[in-house]
Short mmCIF file of C-alpha atoms in Angstrom, two decimals:
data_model
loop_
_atom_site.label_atom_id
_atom_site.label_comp_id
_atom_site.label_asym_id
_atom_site.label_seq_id
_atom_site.Cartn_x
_atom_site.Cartn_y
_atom_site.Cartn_z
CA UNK A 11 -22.27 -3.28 73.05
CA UNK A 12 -19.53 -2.96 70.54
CA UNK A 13 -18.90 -5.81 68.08
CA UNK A 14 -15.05 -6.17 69.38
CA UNK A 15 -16.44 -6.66 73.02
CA UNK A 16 -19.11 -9.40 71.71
CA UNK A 17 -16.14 -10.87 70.40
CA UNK A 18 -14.34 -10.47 72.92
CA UNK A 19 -16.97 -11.97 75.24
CA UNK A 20 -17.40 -14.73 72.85
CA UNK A 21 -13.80 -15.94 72.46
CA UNK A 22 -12.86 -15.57 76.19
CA UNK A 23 -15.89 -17.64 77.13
CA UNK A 24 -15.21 -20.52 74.72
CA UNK A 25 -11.69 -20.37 76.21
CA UNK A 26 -12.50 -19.96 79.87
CA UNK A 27 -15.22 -23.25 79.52
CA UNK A 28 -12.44 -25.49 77.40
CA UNK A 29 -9.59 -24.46 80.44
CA UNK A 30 -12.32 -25.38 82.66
CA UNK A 31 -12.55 -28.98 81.71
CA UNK A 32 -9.08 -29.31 81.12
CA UNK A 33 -8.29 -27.92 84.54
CA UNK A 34 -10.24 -30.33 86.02
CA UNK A 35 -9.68 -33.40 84.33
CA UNK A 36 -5.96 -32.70 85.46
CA UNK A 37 -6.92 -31.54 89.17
CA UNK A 38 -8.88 -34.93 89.02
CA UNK A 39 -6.34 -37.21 87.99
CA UNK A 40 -3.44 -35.47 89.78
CA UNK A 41 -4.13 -37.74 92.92
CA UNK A 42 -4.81 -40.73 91.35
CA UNK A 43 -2.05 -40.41 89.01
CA UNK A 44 0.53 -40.02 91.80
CA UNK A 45 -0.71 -42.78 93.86
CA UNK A 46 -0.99 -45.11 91.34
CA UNK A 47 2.68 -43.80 90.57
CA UNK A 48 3.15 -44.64 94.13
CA UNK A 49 1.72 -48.23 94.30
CA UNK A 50 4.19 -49.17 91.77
CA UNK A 51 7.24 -48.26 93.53
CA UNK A 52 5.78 -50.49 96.79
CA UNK A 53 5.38 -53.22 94.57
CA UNK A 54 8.58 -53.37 93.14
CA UNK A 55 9.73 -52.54 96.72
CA UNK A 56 7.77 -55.60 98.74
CA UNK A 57 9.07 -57.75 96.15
CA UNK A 58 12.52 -57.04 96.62
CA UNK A 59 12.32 -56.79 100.56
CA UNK A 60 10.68 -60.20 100.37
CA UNK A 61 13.70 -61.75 98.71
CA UNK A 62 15.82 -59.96 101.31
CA UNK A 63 13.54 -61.31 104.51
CA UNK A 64 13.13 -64.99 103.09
CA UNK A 65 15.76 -65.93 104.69
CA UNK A 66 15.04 -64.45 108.03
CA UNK A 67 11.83 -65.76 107.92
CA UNK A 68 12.85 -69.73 107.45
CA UNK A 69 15.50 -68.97 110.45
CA UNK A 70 12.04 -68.41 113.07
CA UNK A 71 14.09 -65.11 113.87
CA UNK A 72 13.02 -62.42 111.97
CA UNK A 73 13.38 -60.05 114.99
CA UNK A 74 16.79 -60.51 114.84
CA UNK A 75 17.61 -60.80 111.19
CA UNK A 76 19.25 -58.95 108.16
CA UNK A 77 15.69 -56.98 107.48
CA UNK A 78 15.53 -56.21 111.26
CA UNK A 79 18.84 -54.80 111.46
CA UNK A 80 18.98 -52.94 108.31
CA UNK A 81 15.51 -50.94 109.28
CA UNK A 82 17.48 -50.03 113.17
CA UNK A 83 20.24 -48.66 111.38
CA UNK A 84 18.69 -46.38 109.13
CA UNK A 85 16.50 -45.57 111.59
CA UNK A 86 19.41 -44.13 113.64
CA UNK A 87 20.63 -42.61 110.25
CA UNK A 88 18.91 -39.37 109.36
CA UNK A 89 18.85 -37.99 105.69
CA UNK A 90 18.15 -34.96 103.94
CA UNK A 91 16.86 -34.29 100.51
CA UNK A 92 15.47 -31.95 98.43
CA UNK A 93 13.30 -33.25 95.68
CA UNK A 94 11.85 -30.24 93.67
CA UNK A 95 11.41 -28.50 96.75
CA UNK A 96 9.68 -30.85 98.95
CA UNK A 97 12.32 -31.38 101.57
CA UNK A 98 12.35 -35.07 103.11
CA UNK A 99 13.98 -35.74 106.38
CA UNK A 100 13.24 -39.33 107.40
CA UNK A 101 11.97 -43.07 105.69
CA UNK A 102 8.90 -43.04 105.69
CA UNK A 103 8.55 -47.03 104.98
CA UNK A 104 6.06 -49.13 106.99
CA UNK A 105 7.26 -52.62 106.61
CA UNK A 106 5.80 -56.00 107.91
CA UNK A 107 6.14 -60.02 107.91
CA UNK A 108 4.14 -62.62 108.47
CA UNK A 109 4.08 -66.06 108.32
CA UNK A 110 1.91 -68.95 106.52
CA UNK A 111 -1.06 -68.15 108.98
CA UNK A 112 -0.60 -64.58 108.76
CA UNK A 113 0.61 -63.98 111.84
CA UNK A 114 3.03 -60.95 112.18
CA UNK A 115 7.24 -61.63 112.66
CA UNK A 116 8.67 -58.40 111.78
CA UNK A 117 7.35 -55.10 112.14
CA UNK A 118 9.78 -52.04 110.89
CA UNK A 119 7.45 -49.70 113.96
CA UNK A 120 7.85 -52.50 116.30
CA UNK A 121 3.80 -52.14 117.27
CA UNK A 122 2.66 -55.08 115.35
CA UNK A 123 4.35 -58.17 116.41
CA UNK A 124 2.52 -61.39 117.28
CA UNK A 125 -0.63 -60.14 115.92
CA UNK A 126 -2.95 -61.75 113.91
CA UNK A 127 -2.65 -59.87 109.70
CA UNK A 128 -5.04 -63.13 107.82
CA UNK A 129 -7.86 -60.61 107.61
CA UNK A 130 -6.14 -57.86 106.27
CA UNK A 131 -6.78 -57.60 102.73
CA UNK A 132 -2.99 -57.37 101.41
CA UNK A 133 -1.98 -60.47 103.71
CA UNK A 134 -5.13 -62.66 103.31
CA UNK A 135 -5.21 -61.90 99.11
CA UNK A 136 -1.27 -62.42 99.03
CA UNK A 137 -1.49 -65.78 100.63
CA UNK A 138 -3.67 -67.08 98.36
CA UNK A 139 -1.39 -66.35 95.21
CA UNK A 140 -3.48 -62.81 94.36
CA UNK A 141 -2.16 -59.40 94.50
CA UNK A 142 -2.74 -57.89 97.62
CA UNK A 143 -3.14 -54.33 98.48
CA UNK A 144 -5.11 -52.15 101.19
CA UNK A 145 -5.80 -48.77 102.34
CA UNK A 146 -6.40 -48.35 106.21
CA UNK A 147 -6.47 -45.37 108.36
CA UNK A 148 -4.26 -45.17 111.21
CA UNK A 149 -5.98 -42.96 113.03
CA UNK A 150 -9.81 -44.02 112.19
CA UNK A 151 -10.91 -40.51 113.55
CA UNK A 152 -8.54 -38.29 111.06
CA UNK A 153 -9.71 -38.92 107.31
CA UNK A 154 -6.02 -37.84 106.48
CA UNK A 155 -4.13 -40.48 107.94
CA UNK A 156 -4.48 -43.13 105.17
CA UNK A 157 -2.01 -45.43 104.88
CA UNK A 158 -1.60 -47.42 101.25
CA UNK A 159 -0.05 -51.08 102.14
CA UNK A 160 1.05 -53.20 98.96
CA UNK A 161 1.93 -57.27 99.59
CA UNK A 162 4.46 -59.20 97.66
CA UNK A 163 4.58 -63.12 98.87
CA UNK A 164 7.31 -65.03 100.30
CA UNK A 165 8.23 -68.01 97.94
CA UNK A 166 10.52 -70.73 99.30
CA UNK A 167 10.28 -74.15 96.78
CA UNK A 168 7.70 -72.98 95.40
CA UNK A 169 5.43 -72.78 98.16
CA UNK A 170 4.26 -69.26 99.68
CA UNK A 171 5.60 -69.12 103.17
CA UNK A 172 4.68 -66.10 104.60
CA UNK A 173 4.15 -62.46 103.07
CA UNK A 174 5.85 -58.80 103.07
CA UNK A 175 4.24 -55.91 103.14
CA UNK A 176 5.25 -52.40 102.52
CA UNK A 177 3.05 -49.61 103.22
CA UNK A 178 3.71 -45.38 103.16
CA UNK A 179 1.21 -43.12 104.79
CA UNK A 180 -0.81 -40.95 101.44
CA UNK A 181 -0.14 -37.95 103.27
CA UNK A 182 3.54 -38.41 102.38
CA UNK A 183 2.25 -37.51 98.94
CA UNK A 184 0.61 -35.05 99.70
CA UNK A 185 2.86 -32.31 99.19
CA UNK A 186 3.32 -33.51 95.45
CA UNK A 187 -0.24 -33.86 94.90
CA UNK A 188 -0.42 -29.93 96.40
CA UNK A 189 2.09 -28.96 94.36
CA UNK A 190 0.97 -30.68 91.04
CA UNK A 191 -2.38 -29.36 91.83
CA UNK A 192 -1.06 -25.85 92.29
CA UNK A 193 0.94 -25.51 89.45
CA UNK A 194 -1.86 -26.96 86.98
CA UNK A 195 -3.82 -23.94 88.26
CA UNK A 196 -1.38 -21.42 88.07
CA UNK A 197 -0.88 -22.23 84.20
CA UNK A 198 -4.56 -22.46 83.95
CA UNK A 199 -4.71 -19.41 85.19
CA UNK A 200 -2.09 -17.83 83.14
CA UNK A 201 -3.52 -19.62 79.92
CA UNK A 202 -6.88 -17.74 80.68
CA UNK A 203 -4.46 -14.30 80.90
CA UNK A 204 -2.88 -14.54 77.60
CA UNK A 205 -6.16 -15.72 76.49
CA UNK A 206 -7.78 -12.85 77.38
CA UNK A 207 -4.52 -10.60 75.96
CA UNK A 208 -5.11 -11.91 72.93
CA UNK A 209 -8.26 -11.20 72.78
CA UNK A 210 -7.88 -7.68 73.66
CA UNK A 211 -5.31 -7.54 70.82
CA UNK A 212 -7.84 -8.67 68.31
CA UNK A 213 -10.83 -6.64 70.04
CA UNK A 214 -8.64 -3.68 69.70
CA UNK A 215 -7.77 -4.75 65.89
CA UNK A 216 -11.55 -4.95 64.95
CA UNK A 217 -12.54 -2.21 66.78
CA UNK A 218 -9.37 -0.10 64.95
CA UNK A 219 -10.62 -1.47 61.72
CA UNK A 220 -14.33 -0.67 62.12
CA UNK A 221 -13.30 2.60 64.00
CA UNK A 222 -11.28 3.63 60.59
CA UNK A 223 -14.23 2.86 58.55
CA UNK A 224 -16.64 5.27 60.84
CA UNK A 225 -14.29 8.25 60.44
CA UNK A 226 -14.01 7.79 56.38
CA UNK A 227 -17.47 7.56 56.35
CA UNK A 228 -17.96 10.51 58.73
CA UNK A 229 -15.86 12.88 56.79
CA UNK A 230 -17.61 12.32 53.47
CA UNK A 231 -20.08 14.36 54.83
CA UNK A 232 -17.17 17.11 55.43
CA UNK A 233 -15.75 19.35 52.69
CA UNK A 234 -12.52 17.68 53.10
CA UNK A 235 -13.03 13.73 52.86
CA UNK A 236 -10.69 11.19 54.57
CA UNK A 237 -8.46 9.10 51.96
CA UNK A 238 -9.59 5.48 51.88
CA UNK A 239 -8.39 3.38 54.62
CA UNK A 240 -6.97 0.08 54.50
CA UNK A 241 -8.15 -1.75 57.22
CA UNK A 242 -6.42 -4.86 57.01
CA UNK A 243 -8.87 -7.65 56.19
CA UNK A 244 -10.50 -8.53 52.91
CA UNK A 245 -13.92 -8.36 53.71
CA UNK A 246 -13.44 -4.78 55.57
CA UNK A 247 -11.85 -3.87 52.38
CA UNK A 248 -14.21 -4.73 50.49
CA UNK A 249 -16.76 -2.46 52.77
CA UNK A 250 -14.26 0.24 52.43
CA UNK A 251 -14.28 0.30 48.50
CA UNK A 252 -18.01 0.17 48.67
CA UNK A 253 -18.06 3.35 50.52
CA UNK A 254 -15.67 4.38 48.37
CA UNK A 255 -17.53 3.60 45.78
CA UNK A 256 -20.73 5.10 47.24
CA UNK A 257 -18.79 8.29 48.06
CA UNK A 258 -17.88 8.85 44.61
CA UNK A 259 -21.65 8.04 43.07
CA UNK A 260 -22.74 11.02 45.56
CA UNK A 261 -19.72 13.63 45.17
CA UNK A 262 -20.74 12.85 41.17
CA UNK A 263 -24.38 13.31 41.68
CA UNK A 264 -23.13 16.25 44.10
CA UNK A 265 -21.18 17.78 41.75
CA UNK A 266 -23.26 17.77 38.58
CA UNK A 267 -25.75 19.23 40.65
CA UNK A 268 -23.98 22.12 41.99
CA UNK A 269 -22.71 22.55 38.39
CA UNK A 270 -25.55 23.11 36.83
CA UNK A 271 -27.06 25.83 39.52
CA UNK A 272 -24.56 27.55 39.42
CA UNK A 273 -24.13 27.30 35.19
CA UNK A 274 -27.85 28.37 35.49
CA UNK A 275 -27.45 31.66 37.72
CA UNK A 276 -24.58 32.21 36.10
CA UNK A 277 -26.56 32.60 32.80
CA UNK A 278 -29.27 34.00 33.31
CA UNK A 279 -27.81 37.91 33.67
CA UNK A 280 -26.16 37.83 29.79
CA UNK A 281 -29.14 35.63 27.95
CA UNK A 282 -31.49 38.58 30.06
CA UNK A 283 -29.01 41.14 28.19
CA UNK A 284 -29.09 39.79 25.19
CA UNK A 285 -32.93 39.15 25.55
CA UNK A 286 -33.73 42.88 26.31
CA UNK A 287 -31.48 43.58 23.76
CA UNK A 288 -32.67 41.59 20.98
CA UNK A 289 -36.10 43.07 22.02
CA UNK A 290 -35.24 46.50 21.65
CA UNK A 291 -33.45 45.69 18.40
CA UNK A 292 -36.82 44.36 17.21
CA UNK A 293 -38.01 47.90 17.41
CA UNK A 294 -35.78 49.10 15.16
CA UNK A 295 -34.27 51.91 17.06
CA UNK A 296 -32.17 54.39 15.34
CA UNK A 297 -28.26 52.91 14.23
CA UNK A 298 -26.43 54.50 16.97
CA UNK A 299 -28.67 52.68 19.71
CA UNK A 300 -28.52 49.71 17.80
CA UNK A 301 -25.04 49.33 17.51
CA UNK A 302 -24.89 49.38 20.81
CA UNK A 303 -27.09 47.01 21.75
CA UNK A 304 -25.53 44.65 18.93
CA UNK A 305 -22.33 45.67 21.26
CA UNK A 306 -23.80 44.52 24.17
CA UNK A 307 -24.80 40.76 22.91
CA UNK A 308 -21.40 40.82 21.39
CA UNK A 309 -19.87 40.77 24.84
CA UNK A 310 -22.48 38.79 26.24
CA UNK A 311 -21.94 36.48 23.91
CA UNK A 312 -17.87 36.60 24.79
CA UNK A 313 -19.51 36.25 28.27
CA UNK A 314 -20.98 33.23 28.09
CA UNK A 315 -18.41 31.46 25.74
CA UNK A 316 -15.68 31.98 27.79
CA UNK A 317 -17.90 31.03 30.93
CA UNK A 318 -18.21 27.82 29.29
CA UNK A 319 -14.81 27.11 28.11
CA UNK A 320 -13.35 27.93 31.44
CA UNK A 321 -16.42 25.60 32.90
CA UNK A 322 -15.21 22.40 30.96
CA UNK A 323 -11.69 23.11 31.84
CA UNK A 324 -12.05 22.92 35.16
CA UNK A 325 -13.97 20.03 35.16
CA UNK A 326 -11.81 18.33 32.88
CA UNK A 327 -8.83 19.81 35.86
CA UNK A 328 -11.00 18.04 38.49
CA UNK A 329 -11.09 14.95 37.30
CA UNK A 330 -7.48 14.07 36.94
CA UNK A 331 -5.83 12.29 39.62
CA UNK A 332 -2.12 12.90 39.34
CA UNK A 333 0.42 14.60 36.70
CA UNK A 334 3.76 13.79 35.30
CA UNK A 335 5.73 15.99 37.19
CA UNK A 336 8.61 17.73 35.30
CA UNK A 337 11.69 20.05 35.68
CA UNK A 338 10.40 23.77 35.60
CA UNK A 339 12.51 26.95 35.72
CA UNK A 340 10.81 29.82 37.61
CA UNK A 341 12.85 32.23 36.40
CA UNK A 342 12.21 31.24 32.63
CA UNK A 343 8.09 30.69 33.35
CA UNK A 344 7.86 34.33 35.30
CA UNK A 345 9.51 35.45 32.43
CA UNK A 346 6.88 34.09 30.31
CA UNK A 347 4.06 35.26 32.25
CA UNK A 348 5.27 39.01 32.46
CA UNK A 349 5.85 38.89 28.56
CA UNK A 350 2.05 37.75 28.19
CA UNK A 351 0.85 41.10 29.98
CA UNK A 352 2.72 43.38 28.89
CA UNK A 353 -0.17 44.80 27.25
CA UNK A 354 -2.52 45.20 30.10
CA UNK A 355 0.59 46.11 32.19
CA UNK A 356 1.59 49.20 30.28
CA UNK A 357 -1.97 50.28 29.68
CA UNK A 358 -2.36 51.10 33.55
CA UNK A 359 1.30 51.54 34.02
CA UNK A 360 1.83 49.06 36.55
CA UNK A 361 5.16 47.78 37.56
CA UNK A 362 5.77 44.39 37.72
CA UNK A 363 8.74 43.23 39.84
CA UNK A 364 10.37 39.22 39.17
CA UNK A 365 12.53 37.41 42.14
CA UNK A 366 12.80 33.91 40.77
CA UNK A 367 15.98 33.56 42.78
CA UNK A 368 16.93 31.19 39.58
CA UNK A 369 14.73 28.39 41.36
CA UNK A 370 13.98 24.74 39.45
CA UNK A 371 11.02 23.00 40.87
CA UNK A 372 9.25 19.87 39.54
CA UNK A 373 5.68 19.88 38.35
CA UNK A 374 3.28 20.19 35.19
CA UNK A 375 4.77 23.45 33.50
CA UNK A 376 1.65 24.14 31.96
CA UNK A 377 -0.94 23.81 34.88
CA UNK A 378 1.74 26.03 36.96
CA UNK A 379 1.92 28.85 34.12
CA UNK A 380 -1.90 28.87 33.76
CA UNK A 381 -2.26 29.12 37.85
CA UNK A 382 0.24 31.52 38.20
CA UNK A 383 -1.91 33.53 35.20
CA UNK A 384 -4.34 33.60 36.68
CA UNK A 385 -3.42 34.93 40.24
CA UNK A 386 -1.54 37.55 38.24
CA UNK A 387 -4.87 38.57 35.81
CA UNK A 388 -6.44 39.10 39.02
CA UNK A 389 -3.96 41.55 40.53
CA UNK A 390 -3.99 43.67 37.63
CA UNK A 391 -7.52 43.74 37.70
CA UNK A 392 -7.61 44.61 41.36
CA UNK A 393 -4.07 47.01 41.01
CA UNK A 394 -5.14 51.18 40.29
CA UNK A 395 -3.21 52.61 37.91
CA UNK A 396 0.54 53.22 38.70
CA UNK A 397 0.61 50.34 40.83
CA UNK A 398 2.88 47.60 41.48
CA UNK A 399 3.19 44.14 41.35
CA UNK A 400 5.59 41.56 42.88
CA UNK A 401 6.13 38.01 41.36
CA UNK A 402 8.40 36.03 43.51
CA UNK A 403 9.69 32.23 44.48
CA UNK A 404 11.45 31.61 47.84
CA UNK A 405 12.53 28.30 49.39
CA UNK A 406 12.44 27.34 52.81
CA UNK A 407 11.60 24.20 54.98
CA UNK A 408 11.88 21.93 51.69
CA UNK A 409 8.84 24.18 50.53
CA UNK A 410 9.02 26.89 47.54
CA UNK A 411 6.40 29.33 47.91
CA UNK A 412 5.54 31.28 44.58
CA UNK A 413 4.11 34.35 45.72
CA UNK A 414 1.99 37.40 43.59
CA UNK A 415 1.58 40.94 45.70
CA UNK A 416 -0.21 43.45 44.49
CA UNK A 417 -0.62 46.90 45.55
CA UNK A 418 -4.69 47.19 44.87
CA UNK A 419 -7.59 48.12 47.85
CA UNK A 420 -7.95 44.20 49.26
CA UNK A 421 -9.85 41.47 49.97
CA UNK A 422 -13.47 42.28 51.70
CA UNK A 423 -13.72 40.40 54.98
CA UNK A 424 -16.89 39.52 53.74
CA UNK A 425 -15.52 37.78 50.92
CA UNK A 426 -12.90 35.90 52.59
CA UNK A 427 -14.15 33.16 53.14
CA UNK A 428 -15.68 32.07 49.85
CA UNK A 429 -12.75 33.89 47.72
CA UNK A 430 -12.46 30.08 46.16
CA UNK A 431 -15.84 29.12 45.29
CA UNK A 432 -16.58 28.28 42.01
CA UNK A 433 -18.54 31.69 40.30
CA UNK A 434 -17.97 33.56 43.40
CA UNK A 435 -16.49 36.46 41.92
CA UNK A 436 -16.50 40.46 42.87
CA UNK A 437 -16.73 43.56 40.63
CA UNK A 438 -13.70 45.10 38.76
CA UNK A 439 -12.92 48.62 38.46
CA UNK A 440 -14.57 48.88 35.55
CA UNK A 441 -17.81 47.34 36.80
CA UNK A 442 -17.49 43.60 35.35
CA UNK A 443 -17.30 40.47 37.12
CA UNK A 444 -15.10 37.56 35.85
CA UNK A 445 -16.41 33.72 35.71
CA UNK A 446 -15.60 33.18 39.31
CA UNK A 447 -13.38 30.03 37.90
CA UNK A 448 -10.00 31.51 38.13
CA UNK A 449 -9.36 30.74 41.67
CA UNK A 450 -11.01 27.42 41.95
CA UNK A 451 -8.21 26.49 38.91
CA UNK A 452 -6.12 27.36 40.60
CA UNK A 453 -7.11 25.36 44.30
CA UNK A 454 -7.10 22.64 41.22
CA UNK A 455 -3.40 22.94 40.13
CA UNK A 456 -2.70 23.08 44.07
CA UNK A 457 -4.25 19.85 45.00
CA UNK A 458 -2.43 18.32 42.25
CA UNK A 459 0.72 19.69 43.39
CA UNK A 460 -0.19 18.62 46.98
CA UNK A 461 0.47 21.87 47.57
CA UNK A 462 -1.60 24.79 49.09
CA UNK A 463 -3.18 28.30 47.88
CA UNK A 464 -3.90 31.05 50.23
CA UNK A 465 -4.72 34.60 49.57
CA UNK A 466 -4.57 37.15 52.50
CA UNK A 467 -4.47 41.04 52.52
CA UNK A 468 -1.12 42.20 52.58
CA UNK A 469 -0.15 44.17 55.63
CA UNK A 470 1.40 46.78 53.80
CA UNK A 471 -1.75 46.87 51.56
CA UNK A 472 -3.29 44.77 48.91
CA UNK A 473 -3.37 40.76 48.27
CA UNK A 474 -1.36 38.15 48.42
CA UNK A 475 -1.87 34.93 46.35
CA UNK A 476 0.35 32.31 48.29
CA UNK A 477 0.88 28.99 45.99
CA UNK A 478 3.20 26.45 48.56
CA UNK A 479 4.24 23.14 47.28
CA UNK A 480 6.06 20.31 49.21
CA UNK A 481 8.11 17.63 48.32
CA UNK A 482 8.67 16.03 45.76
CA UNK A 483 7.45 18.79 43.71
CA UNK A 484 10.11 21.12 45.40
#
């Protein structure tokens, strides 16, 4: 299971058992809460109805009194009202008197009267100066049909004279206890949504984060690694730069490695030369075979020197980071670069064609001029005799592409592919092979350009050596 759905699992579980308790401490104390609401209201009710019926009950005629009348009028009055959506219709107000002995004058239902109330808990506690209160089932078969009955005493000279009690049925509250009860649940329920929302939010998050890190650390393995992530949190950072870190101990190990195989193979053909040269020298030949073995080390010598040289440049080109990028006039650096040649150029009477289109394009001015060198040394190397060779800049898409075309036999398709490793090199006209580093400079000066280098046979024959570069070196 992925670490974002443990969490997941974990956080929506604390929060589903903390709703759960909360829930149900509500649930539990909805229907207390609202009766207990409710017994207040009858108490402050009997107390004023007893005030009201005193004086019915000294007259012996509570039948026929102020209470009695006032309960068959609003019985013959219907209402209507609306309270938060529970619609009421009628009074639902049980009300009943009774004397000293308990003994029943007034009865709002008219069902009661004459009977004997001393027993009943609200009566019998009421008459003896206590609060009384009961809860009795009309209907002793139906569970539902409570009815709550709270007792307020009659006081005339100080002496209690009889007692009033108000009662409502509980299943008048029902409807608010349903209600109460229903909308707890429905936020519980929406409390356990967002819950789980926000969960899936941070889920997603860590499994973003973590899923960033797994694709950096799957492309080291690549030939073109990812650039290090961010993924938002310190200690994730901090895993990044170790892998970061890590990466850059291996690609160093890597690359010193690599180095020095390919130094090695790359040496070992001139010190043979110069070995089975010096060898034959030690047999002192006659002068015309020596001097040409003493010719040969020479250039081996040149060989290796500049094998090295070019070797430390393009490390020391590898391990920069950035450049201060700088006005450069194509027009003025082509010029440059032809002037350079004109040597080699004339001595196999190639014709070397400029379109600079008077193009100005930011970067290092002497990375660019040594690139651009070097794509040109290699067409002339590759261009017959009588040839021709095109130098040009064109803009387009915010990109300048600095182009060299040459008119020689080609790239191999064999060859294609590794044209840009690093002493991957193939044979001249005149039988020589070059240091293989020329290219991989150049891929060099492109990265730190952020631009591209591409070399394709030309459909109309020969190579073409491709430099793009993008903003803001355009």
């Amino acid at each position: 299971m992925r670490i974002g759905m443990r969490l997941l699992l974990g956080y929506f579980l604390i929060v589903a058992i903390a709703a759960w308790f909360v829930l149900s401490i509500f649930v539990q104390e909805v229907k207390p809460g609202v009766r207990r609401a409710t017994e207040g209201t009858l108490i402050d009710t009997a107390t004023l109805l007893a005030e009201v019926g005193r004086d019915d009950l000294l007259s012996n005629d509570a039948q026929n009194g102020r209470l009695a009348q006032a309960f068959s009028q609003l019985h013959q009055r219907p209402f209507r009202a609306n309270i938060g959506g529970i619609h009421k219709v009628r009074n639902e107000y049980h009300v009943y008197m009774t004397d000293a002995q308990g003994r029943v004058v007034f009865d709002s239902a008219g069902h009661a009267l004459g009977q004997d109330y001393s027993r009943w808990n609200d009566v019998w506690r009421t008459l003896r100066g206590e609060y009384g209160a009961r809860s009795t089932q009309s209907d002793p078969n139906d569970p539902q049909s409570t009815v709550m009955y709270v007792a307020a005493p009659i006081v005339d000279k100080g002496k209690i004279v009889g007692v009033l009690s108000v009662g409502k049925p509980n299943s008048a509250m029902a409807p608010v206890i349903h209600r109460s009860e229903r909308r707890i649940l429905w936020a519980g329920g929406a409390l356990l949504g967002i819950a789980l929302l926000i969960g899936l939010v941070v889920a997603w998050w860590i499994n973003r984060s973590i899923g960033t890190l797994s694709r950096y650390a799957d492309s080291v393995t690549q030939d073109t690694p990812l650039p290090l992530p961010d993924p938002g949190s310190s200690e994730l950072r901090k895993l990044a730069q170790a892998l970061e870190n890590m990466r850059i101990r291996l690609e160093g190990k890597n690359y010193i490695e690599h180095y020095v195989h390919a130094l090695t193979h790359e040496l070992k053909s001139p010190l043979a030369a110069i070995r089975g040269a010096a060898e034959i020298l030690a047999e002192q030949p006659p002068p015309p075979v020596a001097a040409r073995f003493i010719e040969n080390i020479l250039v081996q010598n040149a060989r290796m020197q500049s094998l090295v040289e070019k070797l430390l440049e393009q490390a020391k080109l590898e391990n920069r980071v950035e450049i201060a990028p700088a006005s450069v006039s194509l027009e003025a650096l082509f010029a440059r670069l032809s002037d350079a040649r004109s040597a080699l150029l004339a001595a196999k009477n190639i014709t070397l064609t400029q379109q600079s289109a008077s193009l100005t394009i930011k970067g290092d001015e002497a990375l660019l001029e040594q690139a651009l060198g070097n794509l040109l040394d290699n067409a002339i190397d590759f261009t017959p005799e009588g040839g021709s060779i095109v130098l040009a800049a064109h803009e387009a898409h915010q990109q300048v592409q600095l182009r060299v075309i040459d008119s020689g036999s080609g790239i191999p398709d064999y060859a294609l592919a590794r044209i840009f490793e690093r002493f991957y090199s193939l044979p001249r006209s005149n039988g020589l092979k070059s240091s293989g580093l020329g290219l991989a400079f150049v891929q060099e000066v492109a990265r730190l350009h952020h631009g591209e280098i591409e070399l394709r046979n030309h459909p109309e024959g020969g190579v073409e050596a491709r430099l793009t570069l993008h903003r803001p070196f355009t």
